[in-house]
Tab-separated table of C-alpha atoms in Angstrom:
chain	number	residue	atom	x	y	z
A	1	UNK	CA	-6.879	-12.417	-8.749
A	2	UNK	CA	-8.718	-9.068	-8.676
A	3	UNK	CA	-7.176	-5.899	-8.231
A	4	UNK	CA	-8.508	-2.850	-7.222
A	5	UNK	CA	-7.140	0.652	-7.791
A	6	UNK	CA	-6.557	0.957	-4.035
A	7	UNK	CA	-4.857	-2.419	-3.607
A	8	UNK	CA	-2.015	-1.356	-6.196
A	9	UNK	CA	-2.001	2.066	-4.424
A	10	UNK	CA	-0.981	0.318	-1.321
A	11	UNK	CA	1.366	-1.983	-2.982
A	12	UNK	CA	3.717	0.412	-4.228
A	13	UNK	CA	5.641	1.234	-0.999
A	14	UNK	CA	5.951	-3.029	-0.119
A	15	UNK	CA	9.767	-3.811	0.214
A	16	UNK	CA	11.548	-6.757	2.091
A	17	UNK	CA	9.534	-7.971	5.020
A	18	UNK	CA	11.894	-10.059	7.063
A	19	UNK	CA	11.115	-13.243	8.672
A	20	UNK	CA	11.328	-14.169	12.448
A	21	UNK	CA	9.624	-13.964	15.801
A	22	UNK	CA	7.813	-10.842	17.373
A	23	UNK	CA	11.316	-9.177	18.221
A	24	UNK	CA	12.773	-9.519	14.768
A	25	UNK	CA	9.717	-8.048	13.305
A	26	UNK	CA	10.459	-4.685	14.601
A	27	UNK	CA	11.876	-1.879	12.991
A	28	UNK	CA	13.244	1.771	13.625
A	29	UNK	CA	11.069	4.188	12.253
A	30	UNK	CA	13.396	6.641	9.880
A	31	UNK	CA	10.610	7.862	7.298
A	32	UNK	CA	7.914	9.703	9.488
A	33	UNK	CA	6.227	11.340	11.955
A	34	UNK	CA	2.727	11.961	13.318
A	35	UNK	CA	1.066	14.615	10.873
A	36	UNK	CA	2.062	13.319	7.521
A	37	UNK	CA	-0.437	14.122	5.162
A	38	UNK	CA	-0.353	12.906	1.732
A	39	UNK	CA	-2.956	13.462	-1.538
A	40	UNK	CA	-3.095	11.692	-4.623
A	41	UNK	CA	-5.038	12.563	-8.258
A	42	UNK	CA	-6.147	9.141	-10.173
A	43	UNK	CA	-6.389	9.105	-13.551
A	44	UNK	CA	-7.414	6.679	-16.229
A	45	UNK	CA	-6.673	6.251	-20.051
A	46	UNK	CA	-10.106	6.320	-21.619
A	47	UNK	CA	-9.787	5.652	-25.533
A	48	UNK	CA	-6.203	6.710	-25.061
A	49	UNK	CA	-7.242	10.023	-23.436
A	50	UNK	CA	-5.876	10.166	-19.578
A	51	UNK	CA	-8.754	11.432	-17.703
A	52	UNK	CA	-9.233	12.434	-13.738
A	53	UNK	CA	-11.479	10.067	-12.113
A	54	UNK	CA	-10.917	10.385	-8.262
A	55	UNK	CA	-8.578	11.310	-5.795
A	56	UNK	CA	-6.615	9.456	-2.717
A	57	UNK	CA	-5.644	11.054	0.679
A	58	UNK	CA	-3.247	9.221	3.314
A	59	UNK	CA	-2.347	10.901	6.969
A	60	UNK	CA	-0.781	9.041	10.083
A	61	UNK	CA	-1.196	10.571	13.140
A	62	UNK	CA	-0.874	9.151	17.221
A	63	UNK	CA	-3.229	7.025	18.849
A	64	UNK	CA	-4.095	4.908	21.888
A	65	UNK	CA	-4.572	1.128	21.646
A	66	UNK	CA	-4.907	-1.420	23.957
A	67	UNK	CA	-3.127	1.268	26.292
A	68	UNK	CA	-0.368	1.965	24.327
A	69	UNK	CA	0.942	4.781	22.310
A	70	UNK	CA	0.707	3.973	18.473
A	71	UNK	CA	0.306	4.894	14.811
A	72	UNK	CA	-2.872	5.587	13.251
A	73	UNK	CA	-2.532	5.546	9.499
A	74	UNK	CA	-6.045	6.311	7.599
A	75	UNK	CA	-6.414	6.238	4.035
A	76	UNK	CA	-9.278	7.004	1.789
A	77	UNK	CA	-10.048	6.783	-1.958
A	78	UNK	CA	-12.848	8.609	-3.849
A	79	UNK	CA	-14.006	8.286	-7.244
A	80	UNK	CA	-15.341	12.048	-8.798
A	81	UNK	CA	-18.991	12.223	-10.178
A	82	UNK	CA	-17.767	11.219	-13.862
A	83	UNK	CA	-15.966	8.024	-12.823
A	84	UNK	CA	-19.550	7.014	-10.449
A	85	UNK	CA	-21.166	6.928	-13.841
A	86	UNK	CA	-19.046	4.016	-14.355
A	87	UNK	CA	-17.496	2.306	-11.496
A	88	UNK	CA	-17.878	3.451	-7.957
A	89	UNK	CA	-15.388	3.756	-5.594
A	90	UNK	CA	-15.178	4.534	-1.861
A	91	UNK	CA	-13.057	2.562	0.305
A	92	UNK	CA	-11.527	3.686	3.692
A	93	UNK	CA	-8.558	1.831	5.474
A	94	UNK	CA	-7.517	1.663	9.165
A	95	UNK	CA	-4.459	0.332	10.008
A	96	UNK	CA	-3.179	0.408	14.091
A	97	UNK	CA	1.190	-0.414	14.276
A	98	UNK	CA	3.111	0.583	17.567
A	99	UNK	CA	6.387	2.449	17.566
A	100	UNK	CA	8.279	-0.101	16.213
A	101	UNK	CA	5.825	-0.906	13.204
A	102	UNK	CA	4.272	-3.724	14.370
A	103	UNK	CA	0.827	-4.502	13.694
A	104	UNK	CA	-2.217	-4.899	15.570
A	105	UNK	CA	-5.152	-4.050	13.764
A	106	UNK	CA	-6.522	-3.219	10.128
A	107	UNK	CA	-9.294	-2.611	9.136
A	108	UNK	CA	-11.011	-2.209	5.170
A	109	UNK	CA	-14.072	-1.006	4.242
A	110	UNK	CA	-14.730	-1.140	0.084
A	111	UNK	CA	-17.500	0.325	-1.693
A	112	UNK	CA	-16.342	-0.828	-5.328
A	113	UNK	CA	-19.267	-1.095	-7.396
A	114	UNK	CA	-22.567	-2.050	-5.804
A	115	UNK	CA	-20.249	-3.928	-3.643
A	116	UNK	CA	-19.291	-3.302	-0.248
A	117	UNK	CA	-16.822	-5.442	1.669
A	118	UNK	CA	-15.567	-5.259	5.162
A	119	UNK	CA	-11.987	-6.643	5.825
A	120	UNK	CA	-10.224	-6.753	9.482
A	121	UNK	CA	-7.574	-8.356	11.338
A	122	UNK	CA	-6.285	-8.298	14.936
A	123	UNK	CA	-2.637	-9.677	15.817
A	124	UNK	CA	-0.861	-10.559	19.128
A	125	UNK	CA	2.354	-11.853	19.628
A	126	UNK	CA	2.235	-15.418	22.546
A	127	UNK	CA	5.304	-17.007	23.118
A	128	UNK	CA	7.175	-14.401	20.912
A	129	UNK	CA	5.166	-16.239	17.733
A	130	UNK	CA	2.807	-14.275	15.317
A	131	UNK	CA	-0.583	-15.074	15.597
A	132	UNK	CA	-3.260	-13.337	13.440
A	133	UNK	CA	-7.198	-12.816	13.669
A	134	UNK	CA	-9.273	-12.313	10.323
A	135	UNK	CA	-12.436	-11.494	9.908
A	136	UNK	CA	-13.878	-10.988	6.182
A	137	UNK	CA	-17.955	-9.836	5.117
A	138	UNK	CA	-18.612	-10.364	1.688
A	139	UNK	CA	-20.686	-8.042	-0.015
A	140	UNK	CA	-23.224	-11.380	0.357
A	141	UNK	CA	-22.821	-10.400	4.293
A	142	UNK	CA	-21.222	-13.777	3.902
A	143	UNK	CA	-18.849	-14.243	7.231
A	144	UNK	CA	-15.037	-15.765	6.514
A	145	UNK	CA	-12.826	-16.277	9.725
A	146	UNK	CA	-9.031	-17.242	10.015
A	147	UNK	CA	-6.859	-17.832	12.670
A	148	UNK	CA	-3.038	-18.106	11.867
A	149	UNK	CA	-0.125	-18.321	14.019
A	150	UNK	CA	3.616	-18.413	12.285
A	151	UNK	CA	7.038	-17.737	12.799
A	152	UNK	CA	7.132	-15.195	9.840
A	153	UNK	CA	6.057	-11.301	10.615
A	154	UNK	CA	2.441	-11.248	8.776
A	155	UNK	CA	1.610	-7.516	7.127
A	156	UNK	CA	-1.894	-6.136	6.289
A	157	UNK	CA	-1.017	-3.869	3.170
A	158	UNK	CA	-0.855	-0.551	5.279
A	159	UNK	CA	1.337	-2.403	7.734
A	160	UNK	CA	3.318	-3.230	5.326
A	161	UNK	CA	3.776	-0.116	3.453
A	162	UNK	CA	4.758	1.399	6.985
A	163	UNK	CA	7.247	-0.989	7.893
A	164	UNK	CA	9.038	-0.729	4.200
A	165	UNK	CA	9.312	3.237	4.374
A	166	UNK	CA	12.471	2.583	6.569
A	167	UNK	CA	14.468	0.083	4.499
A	168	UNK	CA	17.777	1.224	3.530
A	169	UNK	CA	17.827	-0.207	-0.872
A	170	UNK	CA	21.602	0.633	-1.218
A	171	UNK	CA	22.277	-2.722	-1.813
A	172	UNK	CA	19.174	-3.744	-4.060
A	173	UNK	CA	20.347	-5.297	-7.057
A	174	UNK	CA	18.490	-4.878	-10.244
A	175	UNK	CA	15.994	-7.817	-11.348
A	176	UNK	CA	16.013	-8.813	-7.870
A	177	UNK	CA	12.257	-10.386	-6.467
A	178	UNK	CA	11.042	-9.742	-2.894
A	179	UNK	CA	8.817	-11.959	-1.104
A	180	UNK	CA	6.023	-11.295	1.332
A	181	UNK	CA	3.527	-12.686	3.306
A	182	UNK	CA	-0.079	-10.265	3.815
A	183	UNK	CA	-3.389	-10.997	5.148
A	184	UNK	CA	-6.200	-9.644	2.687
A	185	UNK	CA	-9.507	-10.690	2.014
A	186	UNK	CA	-9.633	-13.131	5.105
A	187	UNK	CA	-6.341	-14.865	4.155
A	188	UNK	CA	-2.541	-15.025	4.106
A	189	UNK	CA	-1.072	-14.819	0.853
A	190	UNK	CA	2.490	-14.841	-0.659
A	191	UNK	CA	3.140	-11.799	-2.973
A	192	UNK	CA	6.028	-11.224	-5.076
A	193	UNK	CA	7.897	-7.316	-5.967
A	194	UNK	CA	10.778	-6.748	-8.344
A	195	UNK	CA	13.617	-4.167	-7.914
A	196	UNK	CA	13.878	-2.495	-11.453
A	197	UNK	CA	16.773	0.673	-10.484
A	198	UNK	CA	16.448	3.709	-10.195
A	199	UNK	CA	15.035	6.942	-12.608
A	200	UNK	CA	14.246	10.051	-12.771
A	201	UNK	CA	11.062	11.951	-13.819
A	202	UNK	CA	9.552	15.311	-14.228
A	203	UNK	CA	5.540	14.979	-12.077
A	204	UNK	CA	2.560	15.197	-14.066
A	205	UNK	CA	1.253	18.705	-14.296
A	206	UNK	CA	4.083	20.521	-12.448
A	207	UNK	CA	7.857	21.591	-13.176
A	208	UNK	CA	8.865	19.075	-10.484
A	209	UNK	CA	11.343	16.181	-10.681
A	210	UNK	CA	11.748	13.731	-8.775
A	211	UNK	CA	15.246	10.625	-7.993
A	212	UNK	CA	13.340	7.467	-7.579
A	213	UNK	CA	13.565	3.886	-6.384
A	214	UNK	CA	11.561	2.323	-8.780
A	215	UNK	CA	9.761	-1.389	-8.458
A	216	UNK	CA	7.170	-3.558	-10.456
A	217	UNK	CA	4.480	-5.926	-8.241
A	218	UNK	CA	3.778	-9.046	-10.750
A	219	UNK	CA	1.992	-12.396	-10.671
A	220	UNK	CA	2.456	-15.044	-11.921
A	221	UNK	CA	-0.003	-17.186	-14.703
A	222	UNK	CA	1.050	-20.346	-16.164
A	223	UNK	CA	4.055	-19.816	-14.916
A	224	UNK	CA	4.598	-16.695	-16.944
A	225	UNK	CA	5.413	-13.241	-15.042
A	226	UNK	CA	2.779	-10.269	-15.785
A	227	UNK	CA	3.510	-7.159	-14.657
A	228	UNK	CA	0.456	-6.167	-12.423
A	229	UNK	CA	2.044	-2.032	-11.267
A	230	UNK	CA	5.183	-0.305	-11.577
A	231	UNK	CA	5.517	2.123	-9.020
A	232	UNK	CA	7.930	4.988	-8.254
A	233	UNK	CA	9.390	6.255	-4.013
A	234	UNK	CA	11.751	9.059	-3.735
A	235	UNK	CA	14.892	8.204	-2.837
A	236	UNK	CA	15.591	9.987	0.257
A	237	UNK	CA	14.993	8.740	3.836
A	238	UNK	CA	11.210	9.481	2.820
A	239	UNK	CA	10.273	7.074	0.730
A	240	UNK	CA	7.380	8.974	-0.165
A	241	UNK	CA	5.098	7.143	-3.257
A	242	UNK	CA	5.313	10.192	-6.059
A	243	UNK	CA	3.941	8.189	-8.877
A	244	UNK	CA	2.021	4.634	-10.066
A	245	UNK	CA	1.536	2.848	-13.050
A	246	UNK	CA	-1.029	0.601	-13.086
A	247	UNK	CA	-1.797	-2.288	-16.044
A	248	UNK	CA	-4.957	-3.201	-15.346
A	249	UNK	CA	-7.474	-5.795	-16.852
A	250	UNK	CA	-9.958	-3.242	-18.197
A	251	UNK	CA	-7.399	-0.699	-18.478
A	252	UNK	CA	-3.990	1.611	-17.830
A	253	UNK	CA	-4.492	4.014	-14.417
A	254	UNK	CA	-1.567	6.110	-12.857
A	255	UNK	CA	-2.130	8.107	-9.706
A	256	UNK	CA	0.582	11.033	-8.335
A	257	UNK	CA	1.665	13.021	-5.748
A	258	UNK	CA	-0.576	16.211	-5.334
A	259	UNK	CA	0.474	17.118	-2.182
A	260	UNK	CA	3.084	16.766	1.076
A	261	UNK	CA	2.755	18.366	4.222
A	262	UNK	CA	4.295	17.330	7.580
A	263	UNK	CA	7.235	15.349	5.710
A	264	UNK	CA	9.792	13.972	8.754
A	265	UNK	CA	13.077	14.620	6.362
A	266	UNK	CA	14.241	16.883	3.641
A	267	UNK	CA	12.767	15.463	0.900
A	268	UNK	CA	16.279	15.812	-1.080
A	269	UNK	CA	15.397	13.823	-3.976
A	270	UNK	CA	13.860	16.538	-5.977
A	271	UNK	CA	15.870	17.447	-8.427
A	272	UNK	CA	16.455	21.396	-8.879
């Protein structure tokens, strides 16, 4: 299955998704507010020299849909000039949730290569049951639709990554595997996380270090397990993604924090 840089960047905040109807799919926002603003530096190890090839930038802020207050969470990625030479990258993610982090729309648009891709979904709740709308372009301008209705809560990945800011890992065990459900690409499919403990580590290029929760997304080939990203939150109420390791198949790429600003909680897992 391919993997883009900004599909493990979203990845690394996934936790447990519960099951259930509409009402059980709720949650109580604890990590944060409107005006979080997050940047990210990418790098990539080019003939085992890490090099800078583009930057990420995520900010949530309040909206108005379907004449209701909600989240707006917006996140782009941008390769620099050296990394065009090679690869280019420029993709730009939408994704609507209400106050209680449900979902009810996503959008992506990629520009990865001389590709560009266009992925949405809409989702409404009848008869307290989960129903989601996908549209998918191809860079063909091929047209995929889906219509799904279940009794499990369906995530886009910036749904998801909203929703598992709040979870509480006290009582994660280590080695422990998390299943989802998200809608990319014009389907539903499952995906599978593993709790690995928790660490600590100084950030790249700065005197700063950081207590973190830290988890590995893998698949699964032949029915052996291959780790796909390891990925690194602060744990503090935040949950705020510091740090990513990614084990790609033409490659090894990290991205980390650059900057936080409008932070909901005292981001007390820095180490002094």
């Amino acid at each position: 299955m391919k993997r883009t840089i900004l599909f493990l960047l979203l990845l690394w905040l996934t936790g447990i998704v519960p099951h259930g109807t509409y009402a059980q799919c709720t949650a109580d926002n604890q990590a944060f507010s409107p005006g979080e603003d997050l940047s990210y530096k990418l790098y990539f190890n080019w003939k085992f020299i890490w090099v800078t090839v583009g930057t990420a930038h995520m900010n949530i802020s309040q909206t108005t849909y379907q004449d209701k207050d909600m989240y707006r969470c917006h996140l782009i990625t941008r390769g620099n000039k050296s990394a065009d030479r090679l690869f280019v990258l420029r993709d730009t993610l939408v994704s609507i949730v209400d106050h209680e982090l449900v979902p009810y729309y996503y959008r992506k648009g990629a520009m990865e290569g001389d590709r560009y891709t266009v992925d949405e979904a809409w989702y409404s709740y009848p008869d307290g049951k989960n129903h989601v709308k996908q549209r998918f372009k191809t860079h063909r301008n091929e047209i995929r639709q889906n219509d799904q209705k279940s009794s499990v809560c369906i995530y886009d990945m910036l749904s998801m990554m909203l929703r598992a800011r709040s979870f509480d890992a006290t009582d994660y065990k280590v080695g422990q595997k998390i299943h989802f459900p998200m809608a990319d690409g014009g389907k539903v499919e499952e995906q599978t996380l593993i709790y690995r403990g928790k660490k600590k580590f100084k950030m790249e290029d700065s005197k700063t270090k950081y207590r973190c929760l830290v988890f590995s997304f893998v698949e699964y080939e032949d029915g052996k397990e291959k780790e796909v990203v390891t990925f690194y939150i602060t744990d503090d109420k935040n949950h705020l993604p510091v740090r990513l390791d990614m084990f790609l198949r033409f490659g090894s790429a990290k991205a980390f924090l650059t900057e936080a600003k409008g932070v909901r909680n005292p981001q007390t897992s820095i180490i002094k």
